[in-house]
Amino acid sequence: MTVQDARKMLPKVTVANIPKSILSPLHEDRQSTSPEDYRARAKELLTTKFLEKNSEIEELVLKCNEVFQIVFVNTGVESTTVGIKVSPTIRNLLMKNERIYIGNTSCKVYDRFDIRQCFFCQQFGHVSAKCHLKLGGKDQVCMFCSASHPTKDCSFKYDKSNHRCVNCSHSDNHALKQACHTHHSGSDLCPLIIAEKANIRKRTQYSKNL
């Protein structure tokens, strides 16, 4: 591994639509368990379930000490989404297969980019708990239309003609400002988000140099 690679962070992937039944063994004790303990137990159970259904990954983890670490768990009503920090070898295997198995389900895998974006003001570089607008008692900025109301209350969520990216609209770049009405502030089509992802790619190790 080169010195430059050693300074880079490991890649992360997202696995979505994991059946809620996978975590059913934990449901009975959830009410009496702290959120932190529940997440820790969920990560452990999910890791076990992933490895037992994906022999190539299991061998890389157990025999080659490759990284496969669940760092994010979001349990929804019907399914669970996880973020996993992985070694370059495992990431490339997952991208090649485009899938990972768990239980009796094949789940889609895609690269994960943890962009730090505030859900209160929609700006980059901080989270809502440390947002100067929120701490200063200002109104929330809607992700969809950039008006002064909570994103969840926006009536234009599905009306793309009224979407407006607050970050592009305030940009000094004339082209970005002109394009602010083509997407919302959290859209994958936002040029600023695309640039943030490109920056993360540059700081991520996707290949293993020996």
PDB file of C-alpha atoms in Angstrom, residues 25 29 35 45 69 91 116 127 132 145 151 174 186-187 189 192 199-200:
ATOM      1  CA  PRO A  25     -35.330 -11.711  17.057  1.00  0.00           C
ATOM      2  CA  ASP A  29     -36.706  -6.713  23.832  1.00  0.00           C
ATOM      3  CA  PRO A  35     -31.395   2.868  21.397  1.00  0.00           C
ATOM      4  CA  LEU A  45     -27.015  -9.681  14.027  1.00  0.00           C
ATOM      5  CA  GLN A  69     -18.172  -3.070   9.494  1.00  0.00           C
ATOM      6  CA  ARG A  91     -16.225  -3.222  -2.126  1.00  0.00           C
ATOM      7  CA  ARG A 116     -22.387  16.268   5.698  1.00  0.00           C
ATOM      8  CA  VAL A 127     -25.305  18.922  10.883  1.00  0.00           C
ATOM      9  CA  HIS A 132     -26.141  28.512  13.345  1.00  0.00           C
ATOM     10  CA  CYS A 145     -38.641  24.618  -2.551  1.00  0.00           C
ATOM     11  CA  THR A 151     -39.293  20.062   4.555  1.00  0.00           C
ATOM     12  CA  HIS A 174     -23.879  32.251 -12.592  1.00  0.00           C
ATOM     13  CA  GLY A 186     -30.891  17.218  -1.672  1.00  0.00           C
ATOM     14  CA  SER A 187     -31.080  15.970  -5.234  1.00  0.00           C
ATOM     15  CA  LEU A 189     -28.679  15.995  -9.776  1.00  0.00           C
ATOM     16  CA  LEU A 192     -22.779  20.878  -5.711  1.00  0.00           C
ATOM     17  CA  ASN A 199     -14.336  14.977  -3.525  1.00  0.00           C
ATOM     18  CA  ILE A 200     -15.197  11.975  -1.350  1.00  0.00           C
TER      19      ILE A 200
END
